[in-house]
Coordinates of N, CA, C and O in Angstrom, one line a residue:
X1 N 116.2 121.2 -49.6 CA 115.1 121.9 -50.0 C 115.2 123.4 -49.6 O 115.5 123.6 -48.4
X2 N 115.0 124.3 -50.5 CA 115.1 125.7 -50.2 C 113.7 126.2 -49.8 O 112.7 125.7 -50.3
X3 N 113.7 127.3 -49.0 CA 112.4 128.0 -48.7 C 112.4 129.1 -49.7 O 113.4 129.7 -50.1
X4 N 111.1 129.5 -50.1 CA 111.0 130.4 -51.2 C 109.7 131.2 -51.0 O 108.7 130.7 -50.5
X5 N 109.7 132.5 -51.3 CA 108.5 133.3 -51.3 C 108.6 134.4 -52.3 O 109.7 134.9 -52.7
X6 N 107.5 134.9 -52.8 CA 107.4 136.0 -53.7 C 106.9 137.2 -52.8 O 105.9 137.1 -52.1
X7 N 107.6 138.3 -53.0 CA 107.2 139.5 -52.2 C 107.2 139.2 -50.7 O 108.2 138.6 -50.2
X8 N 106.2 139.6 -50.0 CA 106.1 139.3 -48.6 C 105.1 138.1 -48.3 O 104.5 138.0 -47.2
X9 N 104.9 137.3 -49.4 CA 104.0 136.2 -49.3 C 104.5 135.1 -48.3 O 105.5 135.2 -47.7
X10 N 103.7 134.0 -48.3 CA 104.0 132.9 -47.4 C 105.2 132.1 -47.9 O 105.4 132.0 -49.1
X11 N 106.0 131.6 -47.0 CA 107.2 130.7 -47.4 C 106.7 129.4 -47.8 O 105.8 128.8 -47.2
X12 N 107.2 128.9 -48.9 CA 107.0 127.5 -49.4 C 108.3 126.8 -49.6 O 109.4 127.5 -49.4
X13 N 108.4 125.6 -49.9 CA 109.6 124.9 -50.2 C 109.7 124.5 -51.7 O 108.7 124.2 -52.3
X14 N 110.9 124.4 -52.2 CA 111.1 124.0 -53.6 C 112.5 123.6 -53.8 O 113.4 124.0 -53.0
X15 N 112.7 122.8 -54.8 CA 114.1 122.5 -55.3 C 114.7 123.6 -56.1 O 114.0 124.4 -56.7
X16 N 116.0 123.6 -56.1 CA 116.7 124.5 -57.0 C 117.5 123.7 -58.0 O 118.1 122.7 -57.5
X17 N 117.5 124.0 -59.2 CA 117.1 125.2 -59.9 C 115.6 125.3 -60.0 O 114.9 124.2 -60.1
X18 N 115.1 126.5 -60.1 CA 113.6 126.7 -60.3 C 113.5 128.2 -60.7 O 114.3 129.0 -60.6
X19 N 112.3 128.4 -61.3 CA 112.0 129.8 -61.7 C 110.5 130.0 -61.5 O 109.7 129.1 -61.5
X20 N 110.1 131.3 -61.5 CA 108.7 131.6 -61.3 C 108.5 132.9 -62.1 O 109.4 133.5 -62.6
X21 N 107.3 133.3 -62.1 CA 106.9 134.6 -62.8 C 106.5 135.6 -61.7 O 105.4 136.1 -61.7
X22 N 107.5 136.0 -60.9 CA 107.1 136.9 -59.8 C 106.9 138.4 -60.2 O 106.1 139.1 -59.6
X23 N 107.7 138.9 -61.2 CA 107.7 140.3 -61.6 C 107.8 141.1 -60.3 O 106.9 141.6 -59.7
X24 N 109.0 141.2 -59.8 CA 109.3 142.0 -58.6 C 110.3 141.3 -57.8 O 111.3 140.7 -58.2
X25 N 110.0 141.3 -56.5 CA 110.9 140.7 -55.5 C 110.6 139.3 -55.1 O 109.4 139.0 -54.9
X26 N 111.6 138.4 -55.0 CA 111.4 137.1 -54.4 C 112.6 136.7 -53.6 O 113.7 137.4 -53.8
X27 N 112.5 135.7 -52.8 CA 113.6 135.4 -51.9 C 113.7 133.8 -51.8 O 112.7 133.1 -51.8
X28 N 114.9 133.4 -51.7 CA 115.2 132.0 -51.4 C 116.1 132.0 -50.1 O 116.9 132.9 -49.9
X29 N 115.9 130.9 -49.3 CA 116.8 130.8 -48.1 C 117.0 129.3 -47.8 O 116.1 128.5 -48.1
X30 N 118.2 129.0 -47.3 CA 118.6 127.6 -47.1 C 119.4 127.5 -45.8 O 120.4 128.3 -45.7
X31 N 119.0 126.7 -44.8 CA 119.7 126.5 -43.6 C 120.5 125.2 -43.8 O 120.1 124.2 -44.4
X32 N 121.8 125.2 -43.3 CA 122.6 124.0 -43.4 C 123.7 124.0 -42.4 O 124.1 125.0 -41.8
X33 N 124.3 122.8 -42.2 CA 125.5 122.6 -41.3 C 126.6 122.3 -42.3 O 126.5 121.7 -43.3
X34 N 127.8 122.8 -41.9 CA 129.0 122.6 -42.7 C 129.4 121.1 -42.5 O 129.6 120.7 -41.3
X35 N 129.6 120.4 -43.6 CA 130.0 119.0 -43.4 C 131.3 118.6 -43.9 O 131.7 117.4 -44.1
X36 N 132.1 119.6 -44.2 CA 133.5 119.3 -44.7 C 134.5 120.0 -43.7 O 134.1 120.8 -42.9
X37 N 135.8 119.6 -43.9 CA 136.8 120.2 -43.0 C 137.8 121.0 -43.8 O 138.9 121.2 -43.4
X38 N 137.5 121.4 -45.1 CA 138.4 122.1 -45.9 C 138.7 123.5 -45.2 O 137.8 124.0 -44.5
X39 N 139.9 123.9 -45.4 CA 140.3 125.2 -44.7 C 139.6 126.4 -45.3 O 139.5 127.4 -44.7
X40 N 139.1 126.3 -46.6 CA 138.4 127.4 -47.2 C 137.1 127.0 -47.7 O 136.9 125.8 -48.0
X41 N 136.1 127.9 -47.7 CA 134.7 127.6 -48.1 C 134.2 128.6 -49.2 O 134.6 129.8 -49.1
X42 N 133.5 128.1 -50.1 CA 133.0 128.9 -51.2 C 131.5 128.7 -51.5 O 131.0 127.5 -51.3
X43 N 130.7 129.7 -51.9 CA 129.4 129.5 -52.4 C 129.5 129.7 -53.9 O 130.1 130.7 -54.4
X44 N 128.8 128.9 -54.7 CA 128.8 129.0 -56.1 C 127.4 129.0 -56.7 O 126.6 128.1 -56.3
X45 N 127.1 129.9 -57.5 CA 125.8 130.0 -58.2 C 126.1 129.9 -59.7 O 127.0 130.7 -60.2
X46 N 125.5 129.1 -60.4 CA 125.7 128.9 -61.9 C 124.8 129.9 -62.7 O 125.0 130.1 -63.9
X47 N 123.7 130.4 -62.1 CA 122.9 131.4 -62.8 C 121.6 131.7 -62.1 O 121.0 130.8 -61.5
X48 N 121.3 133.0 -62.1 CA 120.0 133.5 -61.5 C 119.4 134.4 -62.5 O 120.0 134.8 -63.5
X49 N 118.2 134.8 -62.2 CA 117.6 135.9 -63.0 C 116.8 136.8 -62.0 O 116.3 136.3 -61.0
X50 N 116.8 138.0 -62.1 CA 117.5 138.9 -63.0 C 118.7 139.6 -62.3 O 119.7 139.7 -62.9
X51 N 118.5 140.0 -61.1 CA 119.6 140.4 -60.3 C 119.4 139.9 -58.8 O 118.3 139.7 -58.4
X52 N 120.5 139.8 -58.1 CA 120.3 139.2 -56.8 C 121.4 139.7 -55.8 O 122.5 140.1 -56.3
X53 N 121.1 139.7 -54.5 CA 122.0 139.9 -53.5 C 122.1 138.7 -52.6 O 121.0 138.1 -52.3
X54 N 123.3 138.3 -52.2 CA 123.5 137.0 -51.4 C 124.0 137.4 -50.1 O 124.9 138.2 -49.9
X55 N 123.4 136.8 -49.0 CA 123.9 136.9 -47.7 C 124.1 135.5 -47.1 O 123.4 134.6 -47.4
X56 N 125.1 135.4 -46.2 CA 125.4 134.2 -45.5 C 125.5 134.6 -44.0 O 126.3 135.5 -43.6
X57 N 124.6 134.0 -43.2 CA 124.5 134.3 -41.8 C 124.4 135.8 -41.5 O 125.0 136.4 -40.6
X58 N 123.6 136.5 -42.3 CA 123.4 137.9 -42.2 C 124.4 138.9 -42.8 O 124.2 140.1 -42.9
X59 N 125.5 138.3 -43.2 CA 126.6 139.1 -43.8 C 126.5 139.2 -45.3 O 126.3 138.1 -45.9
X60 N 126.6 140.4 -45.9 CA 126.6 140.5 -47.3 C 127.8 139.7 -48.0 O 128.9 139.9 -47.5
X61 N 127.5 138.9 -49.0 CA 128.5 138.1 -49.6 C 128.8 138.7 -51.0 O 129.9 138.7 -51.4
X62 N 127.7 139.1 -51.7 CA 127.9 139.7 -53.1 C 126.6 139.9 -53.8 O 125.6 139.5 -53.3
X63 N 126.8 140.5 -55.0 CA 125.6 140.7 -55.9 C 125.9 140.0 -57.2 O 127.0 139.7 -57.6
X64 N 124.7 139.6 -57.9 CA 124.8 138.9 -59.1 C 123.9 139.4 -60.2 O 122.9 140.0 -59.8
X65 N 124.3 139.3 -61.4 CA 123.5 139.6 -62.6 C 123.1 138.3 -63.3 O 123.7 137.3 -63.0
X66 N 122.2 138.4 -64.3 CA 121.7 137.2 -64.8 C 122.6 136.3 -65.6 O 123.5 136.8 -66.2
X67 N 122.3 135.0 -65.5 CA 122.9 134.0 -66.4 C 124.4 133.7 -66.2 O 125.0 133.0 -67.0
X68 N 125.0 134.4 -65.3 CA 126.5 134.2 -65.1 C 126.8 133.4 -63.9 O 126.1 133.4 -62.9
X69 N 128.0 132.7 -63.9 CA 128.5 132.0 -62.8 C 129.2 132.9 -61.8 O 129.9 133.8 -62.2
X70 N 128.9 132.8 -60.5 CA 129.5 133.6 -59.5 C 130.0 132.6 -58.4 O 129.3 131.7 -58.0
X71 N 131.2 132.9 -57.9 CA 131.8 132.2 -56.8 C 132.2 133.2 -55.7 O 132.9 134.1 -56.0
X72 N 131.7 133.0 -54.5 CA 132.1 133.9 -53.4 C 132.8 133.1 -52.3 O 132.3 132.0 -51.9
X73 N 133.9 133.6 -51.9 CA 134.6 132.9 -50.7 C 133.9 133.3 -49.4 O 133.7 134.5 -49.2
X74 N 133.6 132.4 -48.6 CA 132.9 132.6 -47.4 C 133.6 132.0 -46.2 O 133.0 131.8 -45.1
X75 N 134.9 131.8 -46.3 CA 135.7 131.2 -45.3 C 135.5 131.9 -43.9 O 135.4 131.2 -42.9
X76 N 135.5 133.2 -43.9 CA 135.4 134.0 -42.7 C 134.0 134.1 -42.1 O 133.8 134.7 -41.0
X77 N 133.0 133.7 -42.9 CA 131.6 133.8 -42.5 C 131.0 132.5 -42.1 O 130.1 132.5 -41.2
X78 N 131.3 131.4 -42.7 CA 130.7 130.2 -42.5 C 131.0 129.6 -41.1 O 132.0 129.9 -40.5
X79 N 130.0 128.9 -40.5 CA 130.1 128.3 -39.2 C 129.9 126.8 -39.3 O 129.5 126.3 -40.4
X80 N 130.3 126.1 -38.3 CA 130.1 124.6 -38.4 C 128.7 124.2 -38.4 O 128.3 123.2 -39.0
X81 N 127.8 124.9 -37.7 CA 126.4 124.6 -37.6 C 125.5 125.8 -37.8 O 125.9 126.9 -37.6
X82 N 124.3 125.6 -38.2 CA 123.2 126.6 -38.3 C 123.6 127.8 -39.2 O 123.5 129.0 -38.8
X83 N 124.0 127.5 -40.4 CA 124.3 128.5 -41.4 C 123.0 128.8 -42.1 O 122.1 128.0 -42.3
X84 N 122.9 130.1 -42.6 CA 121.7 130.5 -43.4 C 122.1 131.3 -44.6 O 122.7 132.4 -44.5
X85 N 121.8 130.7 -45.8 CA 122.1 131.5 -47.1 C 120.7 132.1 -47.4 O 119.7 131.5 -47.4
X86 N 120.8 133.4 -47.8 CA 119.6 134.2 -48.2 C 120.0 134.8 -49.6 O 121.0 135.4 -49.7
X87 N 119.1 134.6 -50.5 CA 119.2 135.2 -51.9 C 118.0 136.0 -52.1 O 116.9 135.5 -52.2
X88 N 118.2 137.3 -52.3 CA 117.2 138.3 -52.6 C 117.2 138.6 -54.1 O 118.2 139.2 -54.5
X89 N 116.1 138.3 -54.8 CA 116.1 138.5 -56.2 C 115.2 139.6 -56.6 O 114.1 139.8 -56.0
X90 N 115.6 140.3 -57.7 CA 114.7 141.3 -58.3 C 114.5 141.0 -59.7 O 115.5 140.8 -60.4
X91 N 113.3 141.0 -60.2 CA 113.0 140.8 -61.6 C 113.0 142.1 -62.3 O 113.0 143.2 -61.7
X92 N 113.0 142.1 -63.6 CA 112.9 143.3 -64.4 C 111.5 143.9 -64.2 O 110.5 143.2 -64.3
X93 N 111.5 145.2 -64.0 CA 110.2 145.9 -63.9 C 110.0 146.7 -65.2 O 110.7 147.6 -65.4
X94 N 109.2 146.2 -66.1 CA 109.0 146.9 -67.4 C 108.5 148.3 -67.2 O 107.6 148.6 -66.5
X95 N 109.2 149.3 -67.8 CA 108.8 150.7 -67.7 C 107.5 150.9 -68.4 O 106.7 151.7 -67.9
X96 N 107.2 150.2 -69.5 CA 106.0 150.5 -70.2 C 105.0 149.3 -70.2 O 104.1 149.2 -71.0
X97 N 105.1 148.5 -69.2 CA 104.2 147.4 -69.0 C 104.6 146.1 -69.8 O 105.6 146.1 -70.4
X98 N 103.9 145.0 -69.6 CA 104.2 143.8 -70.3 C 104.3 144.0 -71.8 O 103.5 144.8 -72.4
X99 N 105.1 143.2 -72.5 CA 105.2 143.3 -73.9 C 105.1 141.9 -74.5 O 105.4 140.9 -73.9
X100 N 104.7 141.9 -75.8 CA 104.6 140.6 -76.5 C 106.0 140.1 -76.7 O 106.9 140.9 -77.1
X101 N 106.2 138.8 -76.6 CA 107.5 138.2 -76.9 C 108.4 138.2 -75.7 O 109.5 137.6 -75.9
X102 N 108.1 138.7 -74.6 CA 109.0 138.7 -73.4 C 108.1 138.4 -72.2 O 107.1 139.1 -72.0
X103 N 108.5 137.4 -71.5 CA 107.8 137.1 -70.2 C 108.8 137.1 -69.1 O 109.9 136.5 -69.1
X104 N 108.5 138.0 -68.1 CA 109.4 138.1 -67.0 C 109.4 136.8 -66.1 O 108.3 136.2 -66.0
X105 N 110.5 136.5 -65.6 CA 110.6 135.4 -64.6 C 111.8 135.5 -63.8 O 112.7 136.3 -64.1
X106 N 111.8 134.9 -62.6 CA 113.0 135.1 -61.8 C 113.2 133.8 -60.9 O 112.3 133.0 -60.7
X107 N 114.5 133.7 -60.5 CA 114.8 132.5 -59.6 C 116.2 132.2 -59.7 O 117.0 132.8 -60.4
X108 N 116.6 131.1 -59.0 CA 117.9 130.5 -59.1 C 117.7 129.5 -60.2 O 117.2 128.4 -60.0
X109 N 118.1 129.8 -61.4 CA 117.7 129.0 -62.6 C 118.7 127.9 -63.0 O 118.5 127.2 -63.9
X110 N 119.9 127.9 -62.4 CA 120.9 126.9 -62.6 C 121.4 126.3 -61.3 O 121.3 127.0 -60.3
X111 N 122.1 125.2 -61.3 CA 122.6 124.6 -60.1 C 123.4 125.6 -59.3 O 124.1 126.4 -59.9

């Protein structure tokens, strides 16, 4: 289960994939222990909206744009125990306000 919040609101838990209508900033975070012994480690995201920055254990891993698959090698960052993935999402901010036919939403929308 991931922890999630919109803006500086309270943390809740949710499954991923998920989306919400935050219009602005939202965050996901997940704590985990490494359970494999592979010599290399990767984080993979199949899709987010709208843009995101990813950190692992406080180190910047990469940035993402919407609906695309991203794979980041984290071999030099991951630890055996107490890892923390943080995903900072930004939704589209309409310049001229909400419009008919488009509804803003954000999240980790694919596995």
